[in-house]
XYZ file of N, CA and C in Angstrom:
870
model
N 0.779 -1.054 -0.039
C -0.025 -0.117 0.009
C 0.990 1.232 0.078
N 0.219 2.465 -0.077
C 1.050 3.535 -0.164
C 1.214 4.066 1.058
N 0.709 3.645 2.290
C 0.993 4.014 3.714
C 0.377 5.136 4.234
N -0.631 5.646 3.175
C -1.204 6.929 3.641
C -2.708 6.507 4.345
N -2.872 6.968 5.416
C -3.954 6.599 6.077
C -4.612 7.804 7.229
N -5.783 7.457 7.616
C -6.476 8.489 8.606
C -6.408 7.761 9.815
N -6.076 6.620 10.243
C -6.229 5.750 10.992
C -5.029 5.511 11.721
N -4.559 6.218 13.110
C -3.278 6.252 13.556
C -3.112 5.048 14.409
N -4.029 3.941 14.459
C -3.712 2.665 15.037
C -2.899 1.744 14.618
N -1.789 1.404 15.267
C -0.758 0.509 14.922
C -0.993 -0.959 15.584
N -1.434 -1.971 14.904
C -1.863 -3.099 15.507
C -0.430 -3.876 15.660
N -0.098 -4.492 16.766
C 1.256 -5.134 17.072
C 0.836 -6.812 17.194
N 1.596 -7.696 16.439
C 1.478 -8.816 16.465
C 2.711 -9.570 16.887
N 2.646 -10.781 17.338
C 3.851 -11.426 17.649
C 4.488 -11.235 19.142
N 3.520 -10.734 19.862
C 4.184 -10.232 21.450
C 2.942 -11.195 22.187
N 3.570 -11.450 23.479
C 3.061 -12.060 24.468
C 2.281 -11.197 25.385
N 1.177 -11.179 25.850
C 0.655 -10.510 27.095
C 0.412 -11.266 28.200
N 1.025 -12.517 28.386
C 0.707 -13.201 29.452
C 1.446 -12.688 30.816
N 0.922 -12.774 31.906
C 1.334 -12.490 33.247
C 2.866 -12.761 33.262
N 3.512 -13.675 32.876
C 4.827 -14.195 32.735
C 5.792 -13.380 31.721
N 4.947 -12.749 30.772
C 5.863 -12.217 29.691
C 6.652 -11.160 30.002
N 7.551 -10.618 29.313
C 8.254 -9.401 29.469
C 7.195 -8.128 28.910
N 7.375 -6.962 29.526
C 6.503 -5.987 28.940
C 7.062 -5.714 27.484
N 6.038 -5.053 26.833
C 6.624 -4.557 25.528
C 6.539 -3.048 25.281
N 7.231 -2.461 24.293
C 7.442 -1.254 24.399
C 7.393 -0.792 22.812
N 6.953 0.645 22.599
C 7.022 0.970 21.098
C 7.716 2.405 21.067
N 8.214 2.725 19.802
C 8.973 3.978 19.577
C 8.471 4.458 18.221
N 8.448 5.928 18.132
C 8.000 6.464 16.804
C 9.162 7.314 16.354
N 10.255 7.290 17.051
C 11.397 8.164 16.619
C 12.488 7.269 16.126
N 12.232 6.297 15.797
C 13.460 5.176 15.406
C 14.334 4.738 16.460
N 13.847 4.697 17.637
C 14.272 3.800 18.885
C 14.947 4.699 19.672
N 15.009 5.976 19.515
C 15.484 6.903 20.577
C 14.699 6.893 21.930
N 13.541 7.119 21.885
C 12.897 6.900 23.050
C 11.826 5.948 23.014
N 11.270 5.323 24.143
C 10.312 4.227 24.065
C 9.237 4.294 25.139
N 8.072 3.905 24.567
C 6.985 4.055 25.383
C 6.270 2.772 25.778
N 5.980 2.502 27.044
C 5.346 1.088 27.387
C 4.063 1.077 26.682
N 3.812 -0.166 26.202
C 2.640 -0.665 25.518
C 1.699 -1.398 26.143
N 0.424 -1.791 25.889
C -0.341 -2.593 26.727
C -1.396 -3.172 25.343
N -1.854 -4.178 25.778
C -2.919 -5.004 24.852
C -2.160 -5.333 23.572
N -2.786 -5.192 22.421
C -2.410 -5.207 21.178
C -2.183 -4.232 20.211
N -2.133 -2.714 20.624
C -1.975 -1.856 19.574
C -1.560 -0.639 20.185
N -1.407 0.428 19.723
C -0.886 1.852 20.174
C -1.280 2.755 19.064
N -1.194 3.808 19.321
C -1.692 5.161 18.397
C -0.673 6.096 18.164
N -0.620 6.349 17.089
C 0.629 7.167 16.579
C -0.021 8.517 17.500
N 1.150 9.417 17.735
C 0.792 10.538 18.582
C 0.444 11.756 17.584
N 0.666 11.967 16.560
C 0.233 13.182 15.871
C 0.351 12.801 14.131
N -0.304 13.730 13.297
C -0.408 13.546 11.937
C 1.205 13.895 11.516
N 1.604 13.059 10.510
C 2.773 13.229 9.587
C 3.284 12.144 9.150
N 4.417 12.410 8.453
C 5.111 11.277 7.849
C 6.039 10.283 8.780
N 5.960 9.192 8.959
C 6.814 8.382 9.673
C 7.621 7.537 8.889
N 8.741 7.547 8.637
C 9.763 6.997 7.634
C 9.719 5.438 8.038
N 10.351 4.769 7.097
C 10.543 3.287 7.199
C 11.498 3.230 8.426
N 11.033 2.272 9.275
C 11.980 1.888 10.682
C 11.908 2.855 11.705
N 11.136 4.042 11.509
C 10.793 5.027 12.705
C 9.721 4.447 13.552
N 8.855 3.629 13.138
C 8.076 3.042 14.117
C 8.626 1.672 14.415
N 8.900 1.235 15.814
C 9.279 0.213 16.187
C 8.752 -0.372 17.387
N 8.568 -1.783 17.482
C 8.262 -2.459 18.800
C 9.312 -3.601 19.244
N 9.222 -3.570 20.257
C 10.103 -4.571 21.094
C 9.521 -5.316 22.299
N 9.928 -6.492 22.577
C 9.749 -7.238 23.754
C 10.887 -7.935 24.243
N 11.273 -7.627 25.395
C 12.382 -8.414 26.003
C 12.119 -9.973 26.131
N 12.963 -10.703 25.289
C 12.867 -12.112 25.396
C 14.101 -12.797 26.143
N 13.351 -13.460 27.236
C 14.232 -14.083 28.599
C 15.145 -15.004 27.801
N 14.893 -15.537 26.677
C 15.736 -16.724 26.126
C 16.977 -16.215 25.512
N 16.991 -14.902 25.235
C 17.969 -14.173 24.271
C 18.694 -12.952 25.049
N 19.769 -12.628 24.757
C 20.276 -11.616 25.444
C 20.040 -10.173 24.883
N 19.421 -10.044 23.740
C 19.005 -8.877 23.201
C 17.382 -8.788 22.858
N 16.837 -7.463 22.779
C 15.409 -7.344 22.689
C 15.116 -7.839 21.128
N 13.939 -8.551 20.920
C 13.527 -8.619 19.588
C 12.588 -7.297 19.096
N 13.150 -6.708 18.002
C 12.636 -5.498 17.566
C 11.889 -5.951 16.166
N 10.683 -5.310 16.211
C 9.722 -5.273 14.924
C 9.817 -3.732 14.312
N 10.322 -3.879 13.128
C 10.338 -2.314 12.561
C 9.276 -2.426 11.625
N 8.641 -1.022 11.212
C 7.401 -1.088 10.378
C 7.993 -0.291 9.071
N 7.155 -0.268 8.222
C 7.439 0.644 7.036
C 6.910 1.808 6.962
N 7.181 2.795 5.823
C 6.549 4.076 5.993
C 5.150 4.130 6.057
N 4.633 5.256 7.055
C 3.326 5.565 7.431
C 3.298 6.942 7.273
N 1.917 7.438 6.806
C 1.532 8.856 6.671
C 0.555 8.795 7.365
N 0.207 9.560 8.460
C -0.849 9.800 9.088
C -1.619 10.971 8.781
N -2.845 11.055 8.342
C -3.298 12.328 7.751
C -4.840 12.184 8.167
N -5.012 13.151 9.223
C -6.607 13.301 9.747
C -7.065 14.575 9.328
N -6.763 15.283 8.407
C -7.051 16.529 8.013
C -7.924 16.520 6.656
N -9.162 16.825 6.919
C -9.903 17.096 5.633
C -9.560 17.729 4.530
N -9.463 17.556 3.424
C -9.233 18.574 2.396
C -10.355 19.746 2.275
N -9.755 20.882 1.559
C -10.783 21.965 1.275
C -11.558 21.516 0.376
N -13.033 21.985 0.615
C -14.224 21.653 -0.144
C -13.778 22.051 -1.613
N -14.048 21.175 -2.813
C -13.793 21.544 -4.297
C -14.440 22.673 -4.597
N -13.997 23.098 -5.679
C -14.586 24.398 -6.297
C -15.186 23.940 -7.539
N -16.365 24.265 -7.834
C -16.996 24.048 -8.982
C -17.072 25.443 -9.906
N -16.166 25.336 -10.909
C -16.178 26.575 -11.589
C -16.979 26.982 -12.734
N -17.482 25.766 -13.342
C -18.359 26.207 -14.562
C -19.104 24.799 -14.990
N -20.356 25.133 -15.353
C -20.965 24.219 -16.067
C -21.195 24.645 -17.443
N -21.041 24.120 -18.486
C -20.967 24.603 -19.798
C -22.366 24.070 -20.412
N -22.864 24.727 -21.611
C -24.130 24.191 -22.097
C -23.693 22.720 -22.872
N -22.556 22.258 -22.905
C -22.385 21.113 -23.428
C -22.247 19.956 -22.289
N -22.744 20.238 -21.251
C -22.977 19.395 -20.004
C -21.629 18.901 -19.321
N -20.697 19.834 -19.640
C -19.319 19.737 -18.952
C -19.000 20.456 -17.747
N -18.968 19.690 -16.519
C -18.748 20.266 -15.391
C -17.259 20.465 -15.045
N -16.496 21.593 -14.807
C -15.176 21.584 -14.534
C -14.930 22.366 -12.888
N -13.870 22.080 -12.616
C -13.594 22.673 -11.091
C -12.113 22.247 -10.647
N -11.768 22.591 -9.389
C -10.488 22.468 -8.857
C -10.620 21.705 -7.374
N -9.633 21.163 -7.105
C -9.766 20.471 -5.726
C -8.236 19.985 -5.359
N -8.025 19.361 -4.047
C -6.966 18.865 -3.712
C -6.247 18.026 -4.657
N -5.127 18.270 -5.358
C -4.480 17.145 -6.221
C -4.519 15.718 -5.876
N -4.766 14.987 -6.824
C -4.774 13.361 -6.745
C -5.969 12.985 -5.655
N -6.760 13.871 -5.274
C -7.885 13.528 -4.415
C -8.964 13.034 -5.391
N -10.094 12.503 -4.891
C -11.046 11.705 -5.743
C -12.412 12.740 -5.461
N -13.115 13.402 -6.567
C -14.121 14.234 -6.412
C -15.556 13.374 -6.750
N -16.350 13.532 -6.023
C -17.719 12.897 -6.226
C -18.572 14.033 -6.537
N -19.139 14.051 -7.635
C -20.091 15.110 -8.231
C -21.512 14.516 -8.281
N -22.461 15.253 -7.621
C -23.924 14.585 -7.416
C -24.870 15.733 -8.167
N -25.740 15.017 -8.979
C -26.636 15.896 -9.629
C -27.940 15.818 -9.298
N -29.002 16.620 -9.854
C -30.402 16.801 -9.311
C -31.011 15.417 -9.534
N -30.668 14.489 -10.231
C -31.289 13.429 -10.644
C -30.887 12.169 -9.661
N -30.001 12.518 -8.690
C -29.470 11.765 -7.770
C -28.332 10.871 -8.324
N -27.792 10.970 -9.612
C -26.745 10.321 -10.010
C -25.461 11.101 -9.646
N -24.445 10.204 -9.868
C -23.039 10.839 -9.428
C -22.205 10.469 -10.596
N -20.962 11.525 -10.557
C -19.868 11.088 -11.343
C -18.469 11.291 -10.434
N -17.696 10.352 -10.684
C -16.471 10.389 -9.889
C -15.238 10.604 -10.778
N -14.470 11.364 -10.369
C -13.295 11.671 -11.245
C -11.977 11.871 -10.008
N -10.946 11.486 -10.630
C -9.792 11.676 -9.704
C -9.069 13.148 -10.410
N -8.680 13.784 -9.385
C -8.135 15.213 -9.545
C -6.880 14.915 -10.105
N -6.363 15.884 -11.170
C -5.271 15.779 -11.998
C -4.058 16.400 -10.849
N -2.795 16.041 -11.424
C -1.665 16.565 -10.450
C -1.395 18.085 -10.339
N -2.225 18.772 -11.356
C -2.389 20.187 -11.159
C -3.516 20.672 -10.584
N -4.619 19.861 -9.725
C -5.531 20.105 -9.054
C -6.822 20.551 -9.797
N -6.715 20.015 -11.199
C -8.039 20.134 -11.836
C -8.782 19.305 -12.267
N -10.064 19.382 -12.373
C -11.084 17.986 -12.840
C -12.234 18.465 -13.834
N -12.763 17.557 -14.498
C -14.007 17.975 -15.235
C -14.858 16.531 -15.285
N -16.071 16.462 -15.265
C -16.937 15.408 -15.700
C -17.765 15.966 -16.788
N -18.297 15.074 -17.545
C -19.452 15.201 -18.351
C -20.838 14.306 -17.905
N -21.702 14.930 -17.941
C -23.109 14.388 -17.552
C -24.226 14.897 -18.189
N -24.635 14.149 -19.218
C -25.563 14.637 -20.274
C -27.081 14.947 -19.401
N -27.587 15.989 -19.754
C -28.904 16.218 -19.393
C -29.151 17.000 -18.040
N -28.072 18.037 -17.989
C -27.944 18.646 -16.736
C -29.035 19.819 -16.877
N -29.825 19.951 -15.961
C -31.080 20.735 -16.069
C -30.520 22.158 -15.404
N -30.769 23.260 -16.410
C -30.666 24.670 -16.105
C -31.332 24.928 -14.854
N -30.776 25.730 -13.824
C -31.649 26.028 -12.641
C -31.305 24.941 -11.466
N -30.954 23.676 -11.816
C -30.906 22.694 -10.884
C -29.383 22.786 -10.099
N -29.100 22.205 -8.657
C -28.008 22.327 -8.217
C -27.104 21.095 -8.147
N -25.977 21.431 -8.178
C -24.881 20.364 -8.498
C -24.110 20.664 -7.251
N -23.784 19.211 -6.527
C -22.800 19.322 -5.266
C -21.628 18.650 -5.276
N -20.509 18.935 -4.807
C -19.273 17.925 -4.990
C -18.479 17.879 -3.652
N -17.954 16.625 -3.593
C -17.206 16.388 -2.222
C -15.683 15.806 -2.737
N -14.608 16.119 -2.108
C -13.312 15.737 -2.295
C -13.061 14.749 -1.366
N -12.407 13.471 -1.559
C -11.795 12.471 -0.694
C -10.224 12.431 -0.939
N -9.509 12.525 0.206
C -7.924 12.573 -0.161
C -7.593 11.341 -0.104
N -6.237 11.009 -0.420
C -5.782 9.550 -0.348
C -5.917 8.927 0.984
N -6.013 9.609 2.141
C -6.035 8.960 3.430
C -7.339 8.625 3.869
N -8.434 9.184 2.947
C -9.840 8.788 3.301
C -10.662 9.811 3.863
N -9.835 10.797 4.146
C -10.679 12.075 4.663
C -11.584 12.716 3.664
N -12.785 13.142 3.949
C -13.996 13.658 3.198
C -13.824 15.062 3.432
N -14.064 16.089 2.496
C -14.137 17.342 2.627
C -15.458 17.764 2.641
N -15.522 19.118 3.029
C -16.954 19.716 3.195
C -17.706 19.768 1.829
N -18.909 19.914 1.728
C -19.516 19.939 0.305
C -19.533 21.365 -0.232
N -19.439 21.328 -1.395
C -19.471 22.568 -2.345
C -20.685 22.386 -3.100
N -21.356 23.417 -3.467
C -22.631 23.751 -4.376
C -22.471 24.663 -5.359
N -23.283 24.512 -6.634
C -23.210 25.487 -7.455
C -24.598 25.279 -8.143
N -25.207 26.425 -8.490
C -26.555 26.252 -9.226
C -26.142 26.419 -10.641
N -26.777 25.599 -11.245
C -26.444 25.490 -12.754
C -27.104 26.731 -13.671
N -26.434 27.531 -14.159
C -26.845 28.625 -15.120
C -26.291 28.580 -16.528
N -27.186 27.844 -17.504
C -26.445 27.710 -18.775
C -27.248 28.326 -19.850
N -28.077 29.549 -19.228
C -28.951 30.213 -20.283
C -28.070 31.352 -20.918
N -28.498 31.864 -22.051
C -27.940 32.721 -22.826
C -28.176 34.208 -22.127
N -27.495 35.372 -22.093
C -27.637 36.410 -21.539
C -28.634 37.145 -22.286
N -29.155 38.162 -21.822
C -30.504 38.957 -22.456
C -29.823 39.620 -23.692
N -30.941 39.439 -24.665
C -30.655 40.000 -25.981
C -30.473 41.457 -26.007
N -29.401 42.087 -26.782
C -29.211 43.459 -26.744
C -30.276 44.324 -26.991
N -30.424 45.353 -26.545
C -31.788 46.263 -26.609
C -31.660 47.077 -27.838
N -30.481 47.414 -28.577
C -30.294 48.026 -29.496
C -28.807 48.507 -29.629
N -28.521 49.523 -30.509
C -26.996 49.988 -30.668
C -27.173 51.437 -30.680
N -26.089 52.022 -30.515
C -25.768 53.554 -30.689
C -25.047 53.841 -31.809
N -25.592 55.021 -32.736
C -25.057 55.362 -33.931
C -24.327 56.852 -33.342
N -22.995 57.101 -33.551
C -22.464 58.303 -33.226
C -21.864 59.209 -34.343
N -22.563 58.962 -35.462
C -21.880 59.501 -36.690
C -23.154 60.434 -37.102
N -22.925 61.606 -37.360
C -23.775 62.452 -38.122
C -24.099 61.893 -39.583
N -25.284 62.292 -40.161
C -26.325 63.133 -39.915
C -27.553 62.416 -38.740
N -27.592 61.244 -38.553
C -28.481 60.549 -37.884
C -27.694 59.908 -36.695
N -27.651 60.440 -35.434
C -27.230 59.926 -34.424
C -28.293 59.263 -33.376
N -27.756 58.551 -32.481
C -28.909 58.080 -31.529
C -28.862 56.724 -31.266
N -30.074 56.287 -30.644
C -30.435 54.851 -30.467
C -31.296 54.121 -31.515
N -30.546 52.857 -32.191
C -31.670 52.381 -33.001
C -31.770 50.886 -32.713
N -32.688 50.322 -33.156
C -33.265 48.821 -33.075
C -32.432 47.981 -33.930
N -32.793 46.861 -33.836
C -32.368 45.622 -34.764
C -32.982 45.845 -35.964
N -32.280 45.589 -37.088
C -32.896 45.585 -38.427
C -32.677 46.828 -39.211
N -31.987 47.823 -38.526
C -31.974 49.246 -39.118
C -30.514 49.114 -39.789
N -30.253 50.541 -40.412
C -28.968 50.698 -41.159
C -28.255 51.851 -40.392
N -26.885 51.910 -40.516
C -26.088 52.771 -39.996
C -24.926 53.188 -40.848
N -24.627 54.404 -40.604
C -23.225 54.844 -41.072
C -22.126 54.987 -40.035
N -22.337 54.382 -38.896
C -21.388 54.292 -38.010
C -20.892 52.890 -38.134
N -19.500 53.015 -38.397
C -18.888 51.521 -38.651
C -18.246 50.936 -37.418
N -18.432 51.522 -36.176
C -18.178 51.105 -34.696
C -19.418 51.323 -33.929
N -20.609 50.984 -34.465
C -21.816 51.100 -33.224
C -21.674 50.429 -32.022
N -22.219 51.045 -31.062
C -22.173 50.390 -29.727
C -23.260 49.417 -29.445
N -23.040 48.504 -29.330
C -24.157 47.298 -28.726
C -24.511 47.652 -27.671
N -25.832 47.669 -27.184
C -26.246 47.922 -25.831
C -26.660 46.823 -25.208
N -26.088 46.674 -24.095
C -26.264 45.341 -23.261
C -26.417 45.401 -21.869
N -27.263 44.434 -21.053
C -27.465 44.922 -19.712
C -26.042 44.824 -18.949
N -26.111 45.638 -17.640
C -24.826 45.570 -17.025
C -24.604 44.276 -16.332
N -23.294 43.839 -16.742
C -22.673 42.431 -16.447
C -22.587 42.509 -14.767
N -22.884 41.149 -14.249
C -22.355 41.048 -12.922
C -21.237 41.405 -12.502
N -21.074 41.509 -11.113
C -19.404 41.738 -10.851
C -18.646 40.420 -11.089
N -17.656 40.850 -11.551
C -16.462 39.739 -12.036
C -16.801 39.417 -13.335
N -18.014 39.556 -14.114
C -18.069 39.332 -15.581
C -17.732 40.263 -16.510
N -17.096 39.612 -17.770
C -16.574 40.575 -18.627
C -17.229 40.276 -19.897
N -17.875 41.219 -20.751
C -18.528 40.938 -21.722
C -17.528 40.941 -23.031
N -17.825 39.759 -24.023
C -17.054 39.883 -25.304
C -18.172 39.949 -26.415
N -17.558 40.699 -27.377
C -18.351 41.014 -28.466
C -18.262 39.989 -29.710
N -19.180 39.662 -30.301
C -19.150 38.794 -31.524
C -19.932 39.363 -32.802
N -19.209 39.387 -33.944
C -19.725 39.883 -35.080
C -19.695 38.610 -35.965
N -21.064 38.388 -36.531
C -21.330 37.194 -37.503
C -20.688 36.029 -36.865
N -20.507 35.639 -35.527
C -20.233 34.479 -34.863
C -18.672 34.426 -34.664
N -17.917 35.657 -34.808
C -16.700 35.761 -34.465
C -16.219 36.744 -33.592
N -15.466 36.322 -32.518
C -15.230 37.373 -31.579
C -14.301 38.435 -32.025
N -14.609 39.675 -31.727
C -13.775 40.826 -32.370
C -13.405 41.659 -31.192
N -12.177 42.392 -31.106
C -11.763 43.184 -30.228
C -12.909 44.421 -29.817
N -13.169 44.592 -28.454
C -14.211 45.435 -28.179
C -13.868 46.154 -26.805
N -14.635 47.345 -26.629
C -14.406 47.808 -25.330
C -15.776 48.081 -24.711
N -15.936 48.036 -23.552
C -17.207 47.978 -22.662
C -17.130 49.476 -21.985
N -18.203 50.222 -22.047
C -18.370 51.319 -21.336
C -19.516 51.300 -20.409
N -18.971 51.193 -19.014
C -20.167 50.885 -18.169
C -21.198 51.905 -17.927
N -20.935 53.165 -18.257
C -21.507 54.517 -18.176
C -22.690 54.464 -19.205
N -22.419 54.111 -20.325
C -23.286 54.015 -21.504
C -24.070 52.738 -21.648
N -23.342 51.578 -21.146
C -23.750 50.380 -21.247
C -23.523 49.800 -22.827
N -22.468 50.082 -23.318
C -22.299 49.879 -24.780
C -21.180 49.062 -24.847
N -21.160 48.050 -25.589
C -19.890 47.204 -26.159
C -19.550 47.374 -27.656
N -18.610 48.139 -27.884
C -18.235 48.751 -28.917
C -16.855 48.137 -29.824
N -17.036 47.714 -31.006
C -15.958 47.183 -31.779
C -14.778 48.194 -31.964
N -13.477 47.698 -31.641
C -12.446 48.687 -31.716
C -12.042 48.748 -33.458
N -12.348 47.630 -34.186
C -11.962 47.533 -35.494
C -13.209 48.052 -36.238
N -13.208 48.730 -37.432
C -14.521 49.091 -38.170
C -15.190 48.069 -38.847
N -16.338 47.785 -38.723
C -17.078 46.908 -39.479
C -17.134 47.130 -41.083
N -17.280 45.960 -41.914
C -17.248 46.214 -43.311
C -18.675 46.646 -43.786
N -18.563 47.284 -44.909
C -20.022 47.392 -45.438
C -21.079 46.032 -45.497
N -22.040 46.525 -45.275
C -23.189 45.147 -45.269
C -23.625 44.949 -43.862
N -24.672 43.820 -44.062
C -25.486 43.320 -43.002
C -24.630 42.461 -42.033
N -24.853 42.945 -40.857
C -23.954 42.015 -39.578
C -24.823 41.496 -38.646
N -24.506 40.560 -37.912
C -25.235 40.146 -36.676
C -24.427 40.279 -35.568
N -24.768 41.081 -34.493
C -23.889 41.186 -33.332
C -24.454 40.602 -32.142
N -23.695 40.075 -31.523
C -24.182 39.181 -30.161
C -22.808 39.262 -29.177
N -22.981 38.831 -28.026
C -22.316 39.038 -26.905
C -22.130 37.761 -25.980
N -21.123 37.650 -25.229
C -21.079 36.561 -24.081
C -20.722 37.142 -22.923
N -20.619 36.572 -21.728
C -20.110 37.027 -20.508
C -19.243 35.758 -19.915
N -18.191 36.458 -19.549
C -17.074 35.315 -19.024
C -16.749 35.825 -17.663
N -16.948 34.725 -16.782
C -16.824 35.054 -15.350
C -15.440 35.160 -14.667
N -15.046 35.432 -13.550
C -13.978 35.730 -12.987
C -12.969 34.612 -13.089
N -13.435 33.234 -13.369
C -12.601 32.068 -13.510
C -12.152 31.969 -14.909
N -12.719 32.663 -15.820
C -12.207 32.650 -17.159
C -13.166 31.771 -17.897
N -14.137 31.348 -17.487
C -15.222 30.527 -18.200
C -16.437 31.350 -18.847
N -16.491 31.062 -20.271
C -17.477 31.952 -20.765
C -18.700 31.227 -21.252
N -19.809 31.994 -21.139
C -21.006 31.442 -21.335
C -21.474 31.464 -22.845
N -22.625 30.985 -22.868
C -23.015 30.923 -24.613
C -23.370 32.361 -25.026
N -23.477 32.526 -26.342
C -23.907 33.936 -26.825
C -25.194 34.342 -26.688
N -25.461 35.468 -26.773
C -26.882 36.044 -26.614
C -27.586 35.882 -27.989
N -28.772 36.254 -28.173
C -29.524 36.238 -29.344
C -28.797 37.596 -30.024
N -28.785 37.301 -31.313
C -28.009 38.645 -32.221
C -28.886 39.638 -32.351
N -28.146 40.875 -32.586
C -29.124 42.199 -33.120
C -28.356 42.103 -34.567
N -29.258 42.553 -35.617
C -29.025 42.724 -36.955
C -28.848 44.308 -37.285
N -27.787 44.517 -37.935
C -27.876 45.963 -38.507
C -27.054 45.885 -39.751
N -27.333 46.900 -40.587
C -26.562 47.075 -41.919
C -25.672 48.423 -42.052
N -24.427 48.361 -42.195
C -23.477 49.342 -42.301
C -23.623 49.943 -43.800
N -23.980 51.227 -43.726
C -24.055 51.720 -44.992
C -23.310 53.228 -45.011
N -22.070 53.233 -45.530
C -21.629 54.402 -45.385
C -21.428 54.998 -46.811
N -21.868 54.441 -47.938
C -21.932 54.965 -49.372
C -23.037 55.906 -49.603
N -22.670 57.038 -50.081
C -23.657 58.200 -50.554
C -24.195 57.549 -52.080
N -25.419 57.777 -52.405
C -26.096 57.193 -53.748
C -24.969 57.691 -55.101
N -24.919 57.023 -55.791
C -24.171 57.351 -56.924
C -24.871 58.373 -57.860
N -24.068 59.179 -58.572
C -24.696 60.373 -59.430
C -24.825 59.548 -60.765
N -26.314 59.774 -61.362
C -26.582 59.325 -62.599
C -25.315 59.818 -63.473
N -25.216 58.736 -64.645
C -24.148 58.931 -65.648
C -24.573 60.080 -66.571
N -25.866 60.249 -66.996
C -26.351 61.203 -67.874
C -27.464 62.099 -67.080
N -27.873 63.114 -67.691
C -28.827 64.068 -67.066
C -30.174 63.567 -67.524
N -31.272 63.850 -66.853
C -32.652 63.524 -67.317
C -32.895 64.292 -68.610
N -33.570 63.592 -69.721
C -33.905 64.227 -70.890
C -35.133 64.973 -70.832
N -35.982 64.948 -69.763
C -37.446 65.673 -69.946
C -38.165 64.857 -68.747
N -39.541 65.309 -68.856
C -40.436 64.622 -67.926
C -41.746 64.439 -68.690
N -42.582 63.772 -67.954
C -43.790 63.270 -68.549
C -45.150 64.232 -67.653
N -45.891 64.871 -68.455
C -47.132 65.536 -67.850
C -48.311 64.506 -68.165
N -49.028 63.958 -67.227
C -50.187 63.182 -67.458
C -51.450 63.909 -67.035
N -51.548 65.092 -66.704
C -52.837 66.019 -66.622
C -53.036 66.934 -67.426
N -54.281 66.757 -67.906
C -55.022 67.576 -69.017
C -55.106 69.041 -68.252
N -54.955 70.065 -69.279
C -55.233 69.703 -70.786
C -54.000 69.579 -71.589
N -52.761 69.825 -71.145
C -51.574 69.585 -71.800
C -50.776 68.343 -71.254
N -50.930 67.368 -72.120
C -50.320 66.273 -71.450
C -49.207 65.940 -72.474
N -48.108 64.959 -72.114
C -47.061 64.580 -73.117
C -45.836 64.888 -72.350
N -44.751 65.003 -73.040
C -43.229 64.858 -72.655
C -42.842 66.278 -72.797
N -42.169 66.877 -71.805
C -41.648 68.291 -71.866
C -40.239 68.222 -71.554
N -39.432 69.380 -71.935
C -38.281 69.519 -71.739
C -37.876 70.214 -70.467
N -36.571 70.337 -69.986
C -36.187 70.973 -68.880
C -36.503 72.449 -68.991
N -36.939 73.131 -67.948
C -37.392 74.675 -67.993
C -38.577 75.068 -68.266
N -39.688 73.910 -68.590
C -40.954 74.329 -69.009
C -41.795 74.278 -67.545
N -43.118 74.713 -68.076
C -44.004 74.594 -66.954
C -45.207 73.422 -67.190
């Protein structure tokens, strides 16, 4: 075994406890000091690592001139429960990720009373996939260390819903400035997408036609504005929210707009006349007539 345990009791075999037998003793410091034993066991004094041969037992044998000493292998006594695991994120793909004491075993329990068990990596991270996680349900998790100590329980309410739909956008380029709704046109190549105020620790990211683009968020105006101008034509703008642990949620519903910065083209030739369809003088007339 690995010698790691939460049970500090050392069972002693091969000794005699009869009234005529010599007393037995044990040492936890490699034989430097000895403590009288009784019965068939003793308890290690404290948590920690006891190296091989550090724990010893002896009983004087009247038939021999020296003590008979039994030496034990490496023992690590650990009675300290690990910290509660951290449930970092539950993705829309039903993947739960988190952190916990490295090499411990995390048990994740879901609202349907099923569990997933995973061993934590040497870097302290873990993840499990559980299909059908219900939005709004509660997930719990505990960690069990190599000594068998169980941590306090951690919990997280599942939130895989998309953020609120953008309410509009801000056009800051004359002649028509102001706030406009989805489906409209703008001559502003960097329109500010209006989004609800993110929660503490959340960072919004802007997506144009499904691709993340550099953007700045202004908490005063509540706008998320691309730093690179949009090209001419129709675009769908959406956003995501990333929490303080770096996990990004799913995108919002998009807002659609059309960027149009081009003035109408001038006709190649001038008009040749006009048509009058009202009596008494109907027909085609030249420029400058009544």
